[in-house]
CSV table of C-alpha atoms and ligand atoms in Angstrom, one decimal:
chain,number,residue,atom,x,y,z
A,27,MET,CA,2.8,52.0,-26.9
A,28,GLU,CA,6.5,52.6,-26.2
A,29,ASN,CA,6.6,54.0,-22.7
A,30,LYS,CA,5.3,51.4,-20.2
A,31,LYS,CA,6.2,53.5,-17.1
A,32,ILE,CA,3.2,53.9,-14.8
A,33,GLY,CA,2.0,57.1,-13.2
A,34,ILE,CA,-0.4,57.4,-10.2
A,35,ILE,CA,-2.1,60.7,-9.5
A,36,GLY,CA,-3.3,60.8,-5.9
A,37,THR,CA,-1.7,58.2,-3.6
A,38,GLY,CA,-4.5,58.0,-0.9
A,39,ASN,CA,-6.3,54.8,0.0
A,40,MET,CA,-6.6,53.5,-3.5
A,41,GLY,CA,-3.7,55.1,-5.4
A,42,GLY,CA,-1.4,54.1,-2.5
A,43,ALA,CA,-2.8,50.5,-2.5
A,44,ILE,CA,-2.2,50.3,-6.3
A,45,ALA,CA,1.4,51.4,-5.9
A,46,VAL,CA,2.0,48.9,-3.1
A,47,GLY,CA,0.4,46.1,-5.2
A,48,LEU,CA,2.4,47.1,-8.3
A,49,VAL,CA,5.7,47.1,-6.4
A,50,LYS,CA,4.9,43.7,-4.9
A,51,SER,CA,4.0,42.3,-8.2
A,52,GLY,CA,7.4,43.0,-9.8
A,53,PHE,CA,5.5,44.0,-13.0
A,54,ILE,CA,7.5,47.1,-13.1
A,55,SER,CA,10.5,48.4,-11.0
A,56,ALA,CA,9.5,50.8,-8.3
A,57,SER,CA,11.5,53.7,-9.7
A,58,ASP,CA,9.5,53.4,-12.9
A,59,ILE,CA,6.3,54.3,-11.0
A,60,PHE,CA,5.8,58.1,-11.0
A,61,VAL,CA,3.4,59.6,-8.4
A,62,PHE,CA,2.2,62.9,-7.1
A,63,ASP,CA,0.0,63.8,-4.2
A,64,PRO,CA,-0.2,67.2,-2.4
A,65,LYS,CA,0.2,65.4,0.9
A,66,GLU,CA,3.9,65.1,1.7
A,67,LYS,CA,3.2,62.2,4.1
A,68,ASN,CA,1.7,60.2,1.2
A,69,LEU,CA,4.7,61.0,-1.0
A,70,ASN,CA,7.2,60.0,1.7
A,71,GLU,CA,5.5,56.6,2.0
A,72,MET,CA,5.9,56.2,-1.8
A,73,ARG,CA,9.6,57.3,-1.6
A,74,GLU,CA,10.2,54.7,1.1
A,75,MET,CA,9.1,52.0,-1.4
A,76,GLY,CA,11.5,53.3,-4.0
A,77,VAL,CA,8.7,54.9,-6.1
A,78,THR,CA,9.5,58.2,-7.8
A,79,ALA,CA,7.8,61.1,-6.3
A,80,CYS,CA,7.1,64.0,-8.8
A,81,LYS,CA,6.8,67.7,-8.1
A,82,ASN,CA,3.3,67.9,-9.7
A,83,ASN,CA,0.8,65.9,-11.8
A,84,LYS,CA,2.1,67.2,-15.1
A,85,GLU,CA,5.5,65.7,-14.3
A,86,VAL,CA,3.8,62.4,-13.6
A,87,VAL,CA,2.2,62.4,-17.1
A,88,GLN,CA,5.4,63.6,-18.8
A,89,ASN,CA,7.3,60.6,-17.4
A,90,ALA,CA,4.7,57.8,-17.6
A,91,GLY,CA,3.1,56.3,-20.8
A,92,VAL,CA,0.2,55.1,-18.7
A,93,PHE,CA,-1.2,56.9,-15.7
A,94,ILE,CA,-3.9,56.1,-13.2
A,95,VAL,CA,-6.0,59.0,-11.8
A,96,ALA,CA,-7.0,58.1,-8.2
A,97,VAL,CA,-8.3,61.4,-6.8
A,98,LYS,CA,-11.8,62.1,-5.3
A,99,PRO,CA,-14.5,62.8,-7.9
A,100,TYR,CA,-14.5,66.6,-7.1
A,101,HIS,CA,-10.8,66.9,-7.8
A,102,ILE,CA,-10.8,65.2,-11.2
A,103,GLU,CA,-11.5,68.2,-13.3
A,104,GLY,CA,-8.8,70.3,-11.7
A,105,VAL,CA,-6.3,67.5,-12.2
A,106,VAL,CA,-7.2,67.0,-15.9
A,107,ASN,CA,-6.8,70.7,-16.5
A,108,GLU,CA,-3.4,70.6,-14.9
A,109,ILE,CA,-2.1,67.7,-16.9
A,110,LYS,CA,-3.7,68.7,-20.2
A,111,PRO,CA,-0.5,70.3,-21.7
A,112,ALA,CA,1.3,66.9,-21.2
A,113,LEU,CA,-1.6,64.8,-22.7
A,114,THR,CA,-0.1,63.6,-26.0
A,115,SER,CA,-2.0,61.0,-28.1
A,116,ASP,CA,0.3,58.2,-27.1
A,117,LYS,CA,-0.7,58.3,-23.4
A,118,ILE,CA,-3.1,55.9,-21.7
A,119,PHE,CA,-5.4,57.6,-19.2
A,120,ILE,CA,-6.9,55.2,-16.6
A,121,SER,CA,-9.5,56.6,-14.2
A,122,ILE,CA,-10.7,54.8,-11.1
A,123,VAL,CA,-12.8,57.7,-10.1
A,124,ALA,CA,-16.3,56.5,-9.1
A,125,GLY,CA,-19.2,57.9,-11.0
A,126,VAL,CA,-17.3,59.9,-13.7
A,127,GLY,CA,-18.0,58.4,-17.1
A,128,ILE,CA,-15.7,58.1,-20.2
A,129,GLU,CA,-17.8,60.7,-22.0
A,130,GLU,CA,-17.2,63.2,-19.2
A,131,LEU,CA,-13.6,62.3,-19.0
A,132,THR,CA,-13.2,62.7,-22.8
A,133,LYS,CA,-14.8,66.2,-22.6
A,134,MET,CA,-12.2,67.1,-20.0
A,135,ALA,CA,-9.2,65.5,-21.6
A,136,GLY,CA,-9.9,65.7,-25.3
A,137,GLU,CA,-10.7,63.1,-28.0
A,138,ASN,CA,-7.2,62.0,-29.0
A,139,ILE,CA,-6.3,60.1,-25.9
A,140,SER,CA,-7.0,56.5,-24.9
A,141,ILE,CA,-9.2,56.6,-21.8
A,142,PHE,CA,-10.1,53.6,-19.6
A,143,ARG,CA,-12.5,53.4,-16.7
A,144,VAL,CA,-11.3,50.8,-14.2
A,145,MET,CA,-12.9,49.9,-10.8
A,146,PRO,CA,-10.6,48.0,-8.4
A,147,ASN,CA,-10.9,47.4,-4.7
A,148,THR,CA,-8.5,47.9,-1.8
A,149,ALA,CA,-7.3,44.3,-1.9
A,150,ILE,CA,-5.2,45.5,-4.9
A,151,ALA,CA,-2.4,46.1,-2.3
A,152,LEU,CA,-2.2,42.4,-1.9
A,153,GLN,CA,-2.7,41.6,-5.6
A,154,GLU,CA,-6.2,40.3,-4.7
A,155,SER,CA,-8.4,42.9,-6.3
A,156,LEU,CA,-11.4,42.2,-8.4
A,157,THR,CA,-11.0,44.9,-11.0
A,158,CYS,CA,-13.7,45.7,-13.5
A,159,ILE,CA,-12.4,47.3,-16.7
A,160,SER,CA,-14.4,49.2,-19.3
A,161,THR,CA,-12.6,49.7,-22.5
A,162,ASN,CA,-15.1,51.5,-24.7
A,163,GLY,CA,-13.5,50.8,-28.1
A,164,ASN,CA,-9.9,51.5,-27.2
A,165,LYS,CA,-7.1,50.1,-29.4
A,166,THR,CA,-6.4,46.4,-28.9
A,167,GLU,CA,-2.8,47.1,-27.9
A,168,ASP,CA,-3.8,49.5,-25.2
A,169,LYS,CA,-6.6,47.3,-24.0
A,170,ASP,CA,-4.2,44.3,-23.7
A,171,PHE,CA,-1.7,46.3,-21.7
A,172,VAL,CA,-4.4,47.6,-19.3
A,173,ILE,CA,-5.8,44.2,-18.7
A,174,GLU,CA,-2.3,42.7,-18.3
A,175,LEU,CA,-1.5,45.4,-15.8
A,176,PHE,CA,-4.5,44.8,-13.6
A,177,ASP,CA,-4.2,41.0,-14.0
A,178,LYS,CA,-1.0,41.3,-12.0
A,179,LEU,CA,-3.0,43.0,-9.2
A,180,GLY,CA,-5.8,40.4,-8.9
A,181,LYS,CA,-8.5,39.2,-11.2
A,182,THR,CA,-10.1,41.3,-13.9
A,183,VAL,CA,-13.4,41.3,-15.7
A,184,GLU,CA,-14.2,43.4,-18.8
A,185,ILE,CA,-17.6,45.0,-18.5
A,186,PRO,CA,-19.7,47.5,-20.5
A,187,GLU,CA,-19.5,51.0,-19.1
A,188,GLU,CA,-23.1,51.0,-18.2
A,189,LEU,CA,-22.4,48.4,-15.5
A,190,MET,CA,-19.6,50.5,-13.9
A,191,ALA,CA,-21.8,51.9,-11.1
A,192,ALA,CA,-22.9,48.3,-10.3
A,193,ALA,CA,-19.3,47.2,-10.4
A,194,THR,CA,-18.4,50.0,-8.0
A,195,VAL,CA,-21.0,48.8,-5.5
A,196,LEU,CA,-20.4,45.0,-5.8
A,197,SER,CA,-16.6,45.0,-5.9
A,198,SER,CA,-15.3,48.3,-4.5
A,199,CYS,CA,-17.9,48.8,-1.8
A,200,GLY,CA,-18.2,45.0,-1.5
A,201,ILE,CA,-14.9,44.7,0.4
A,202,ALA,CA,-16.4,46.9,3.1
A,203,TYR,CA,-19.6,44.9,3.3
A,204,ALA,CA,-17.6,41.7,3.7
A,205,LEU,CA,-15.5,43.2,6.4
A,206,ARG,CA,-18.6,44.4,8.2
A,207,TYR,CA,-19.8,40.7,8.2
A,208,ILE,CA,-16.5,39.7,9.6
A,209,ARG,CA,-16.7,42.3,12.4
A,210,ALA,CA,-20.2,41.3,13.3
A,211,ALA,CA,-19.3,37.6,13.4
A,212,MET,CA,-16.3,38.4,15.6
A,213,GLN,CA,-18.5,40.3,18.0
A,214,GLY,CA,-20.7,37.2,18.3
A,215,GLY,CA,-17.7,35.0,18.7
A,216,ILE,CA,-16.4,37.2,21.6
A,217,GLU,CA,-19.7,36.9,23.3
A,218,ILE,CA,-19.6,33.1,23.2
A,219,GLY,CA,-16.1,32.9,24.6
A,220,PHE,CA,-13.2,33.8,22.3
A,221,GLY,CA,-10.8,36.6,22.7
A,222,ALA,CA,-10.8,39.3,20.0
A,223,ASP,CA,-7.7,38.1,18.2
A,224,MET,CA,-8.8,34.5,18.1
A,225,ALA,CA,-12.3,35.5,17.0
A,226,GLN,CA,-10.8,37.5,14.2
A,227,PHE,CA,-8.5,34.8,13.0
A,228,ILE,CA,-11.2,32.1,13.1
A,229,THR,CA,-13.7,34.3,11.3
A,230,ALA,CA,-11.3,35.5,8.7
A,231,GLN,CA,-10.0,32.1,7.8
A,232,THR,CA,-13.6,30.7,7.8
A,233,VAL,CA,-14.6,33.4,5.3
A,234,LYS,CA,-11.6,32.7,3.2
A,235,GLY,CA,-12.6,29.0,3.2
A,236,ALA,CA,-16.2,29.8,2.2
A,237,THR,CA,-14.8,32.0,-0.6
A,238,GLU,CA,-12.6,29.3,-1.9
A,239,LEU,CA,-15.4,26.7,-1.8
A,240,ILE,CA,-17.4,29.0,-4.2
A,241,LEU,CA,-14.5,30.1,-6.4
A,242,GLN,CA,-12.9,26.7,-6.8
A,243,THR,CA,-16.1,24.7,-7.4
A,244,GLY,CA,-18.3,27.3,-9.0
A,245,HIS,CA,-21.1,26.0,-6.8
A,246,HIS,CA,-24.1,28.2,-5.8
A,247,PRO,CA,-23.6,29.2,-2.2
A,248,GLU,CA,-26.8,27.4,-1.1
A,249,ARG,CA,-25.4,24.1,-2.4
A,250,GLU,CA,-22.4,24.5,0.0
A,251,ILE,CA,-24.8,25.7,2.8
A,252,ASP,CA,-26.9,22.5,2.4
A,253,LYS,CA,-23.8,20.5,3.4
A,254,VAL,CA,-23.6,22.4,6.7
A,255,THR,CA,-27.2,22.5,7.7
A,256,THR,CA,-27.9,19.3,9.7
A,257,PRO,CA,-31.7,18.8,10.0
A,258,ARG,CA,-32.9,20.3,13.3
A,259,GLY,CA,-29.2,21.3,13.8
A,260,VAL,CA,-27.5,24.4,15.1
A,261,THR,CA,-26.6,26.0,11.7
A,262,ILE,CA,-30.1,26.1,10.3
A,263,THR,CA,-31.4,27.5,13.6
A,264,GLY,CA,-28.9,30.3,13.5
A,265,LEU,CA,-29.4,31.0,9.8
A,266,ASN,CA,-33.1,31.1,10.1
A,267,GLU,CA,-32.9,33.5,13.0
A,268,MET,CA,-30.6,35.8,10.9
A,269,GLU,CA,-33.1,35.7,8.1
A,270,HIS,CA,-36.0,36.5,10.5
A,271,LYS,CA,-34.0,39.5,11.5
A,272,GLY,CA,-33.5,40.6,7.9
A,273,PHE,CA,-30.0,39.5,7.1
A,274,SER,CA,-30.3,38.9,3.3
A,275,SER,CA,-32.8,41.7,2.9
A,276,SER,CA,-30.6,44.1,4.8
A,277,LEU,CA,-27.6,43.3,2.6
A,278,ILE,CA,-29.7,43.6,-0.6
A,279,GLN,CA,-31.1,46.9,0.5
A,280,GLY,CA,-27.6,48.2,1.4
A,281,VAL,CA,-26.4,47.3,-2.1
A,282,LEU,CA,-29.3,49.1,-3.7
A,283,ALA,CA,-28.8,52.1,-1.4
A,284,SER,CA,-25.1,52.4,-2.5
A,285,TYR,CA,-26.1,52.1,-6.1
A,286,LYS,CA,-28.8,54.8,-5.7
A,287,LYS,CA,-26.3,57.0,-4.1
A,288,ILE,CA,-24.0,56.8,-7.2
A,289,ASP,CA,-26.9,57.5,-9.5
A,290,ASN,CA,-28.2,60.4,-7.4
A,291,SER,CA,-24.9,62.2,-7.0
A,292,GLY,CA,-23.8,61.4,-10.5
A,293,LYS,CA,-20.5,60.4,-8.8
B,23,NAI,N1,-11.3,53.8,-1.6
B,23,NAI,C1,-11.8,52.8,-2.4
B,23,NAI,O1,-12.0,51.7,-1.9
B,23,NAI,C2,-12.1,53.1,-3.8
B,23,NAI,C3,-12.0,54.3,-4.3
B,23,NAI,N2,-12.3,54.5,-5.6
B,23,NAI,C4,-12.1,55.9,-6.2
B,23,NAI,O2,-10.8,56.2,-6.1
B,23,NAI,C5,-10.7,57.7,-5.9
B,23,NAI,C6,-9.8,57.9,-4.7
B,23,NAI,O3,-10.4,57.4,-3.5
B,23,NAI,P1,-9.6,57.2,-2.2
B,23,NAI,O4,-8.2,56.7,-2.5
B,23,NAI,O5,-10.4,56.4,-1.3
B,23,NAI,O6,-9.5,58.7,-1.7
B,23,NAI,P2,-8.3,59.4,-0.8
B,23,NAI,O7,-8.9,60.6,-0.3
B,23,NAI,O8,-7.8,58.4,0.2
B,23,NAI,O9,-7.2,59.7,-1.9
B,23,NAI,C7,-7.2,60.7,-2.8
B,23,NAI,C8,-5.8,61.3,-2.8
B,23,NAI,O10,-5.8,62.3,-3.8
B,23,NAI,C9,-5.0,63.4,-3.3
B,23,NAI,N3,-5.2,64.6,-4.1
B,23,NAI,C10,-6.1,65.6,-3.9
B,23,NAI,N4,-6.0,66.5,-4.8
B,23,NAI,C11,-5.0,66.1,-5.6
B,23,NAI,C12,-4.5,66.7,-6.8
B,23,NAI,N5,-4.9,67.9,-7.3
B,23,NAI,N6,-3.5,66.0,-7.4
B,23,NAI,C13,-3.1,64.8,-7.0
B,23,NAI,N7,-3.6,64.2,-5.9
B,23,NAI,C14,-4.6,64.9,-5.2
B,23,NAI,C15,-5.3,63.5,-1.9
B,23,NAI,O11,-4.3,64.1,-1.1
B,23,NAI,C16,-5.5,62.0,-1.5
B,23,NAI,O12,-4.3,61.5,-1.0
B,23,NAI,C17,-12.1,58.2,-5.7
B,23,NAI,O13,-12.5,58.8,-6.9
B,23,NAI,C18,-12.9,56.9,-5.5
B,23,NAI,O14,-14.2,57.1,-6.1
B,23,NAI,C19,-12.5,53.5,-6.5
B,23,NAI,C20,-12.6,52.2,-6.1
B,23,NAI,C21,-12.4,51.9,-4.7
B,24,LIG,O1,-17.3,55.0,-1.1
B,24,LIG,C1,-17.0,55.5,-2.1
B,24,LIG,O2,-17.6,56.5,-2.6
B,24,LIG,C2,-15.8,54.9,-2.9
B,24,LIG,C3,-16.1,54.4,-4.2
B,24,LIG,C4,-16.0,52.9,-4.1
B,24,LIG,C5,-15.4,52.7,-2.9
B,24,LIG,N1,-15.2,53.8,-2.2
């Protein structure tokens, strides 16, 4: 692929976060990122970062060799119809749209274009995404570029497309589940004496520490928990009370409910 300029179609929560992460990463100069969004406010935020705002989606695809579609599932078909005249065989089409498969995307865009499904999360703005990539038999050169691109924006894992719905739940929704844990722990922290800001800082840094313990050692969480739970101590008392109230079960059921929602809606 010759043209390594990057397009983003839809600069809402995710498209905007990708643009921010890309500019921060220095992987590409801001002016080589081409975006369109019908919301002028979103485009202005992009312009302020030095990103090139286009007049429409077709112009994005004409300028960029690789483009990321980050619109809601119900807008994808309209977007693909709009960009179709600019879809030459040298383009790489990356979709982060939840629940829309490569087969469906191929029907919309045509056979002769390289299509990837990618599932990032909002931490991509900080280059801390966990991004799942499904390559479905694309050319090695294209695949290498897409992986390199998202490696600059966090960590990547390559998965078969059949796991994309599960990836959406565990990684993309997962950020929200983790944040809800942080909020709940903060609320407990406030009730036992901390101000909100201090409770937030203590909880967030503690979660970061827990995450690093797992990521850096590869240990099972329970192995690290065993080091904290003094017999007859305060930790096990709290943990057991959480389990009596359904903590793990509630999380697992939430994950399954999100997964079912993707299956049910086909989105
Ligand atoms: N929000 C998240 O954490 C994640 C979202 N996704 C997927 O990313 C996609 C976007 O989600 P969000 O960013 O949350 O939604 P959003 O609503 O924040 O952003 C979508 C953007 O698309 C723009 N848009 C609407 N019609 C358009 C058109 N014809 N051309 C160009 N832009 C258009 C909207 O103005 C909006 O700014 C969805 O398909 C979602 O499934 C995937 C992973 C994580
Ligand atoms: O909630 C949603 O439907 C989207 C997909 C993954 C994260 N947000």
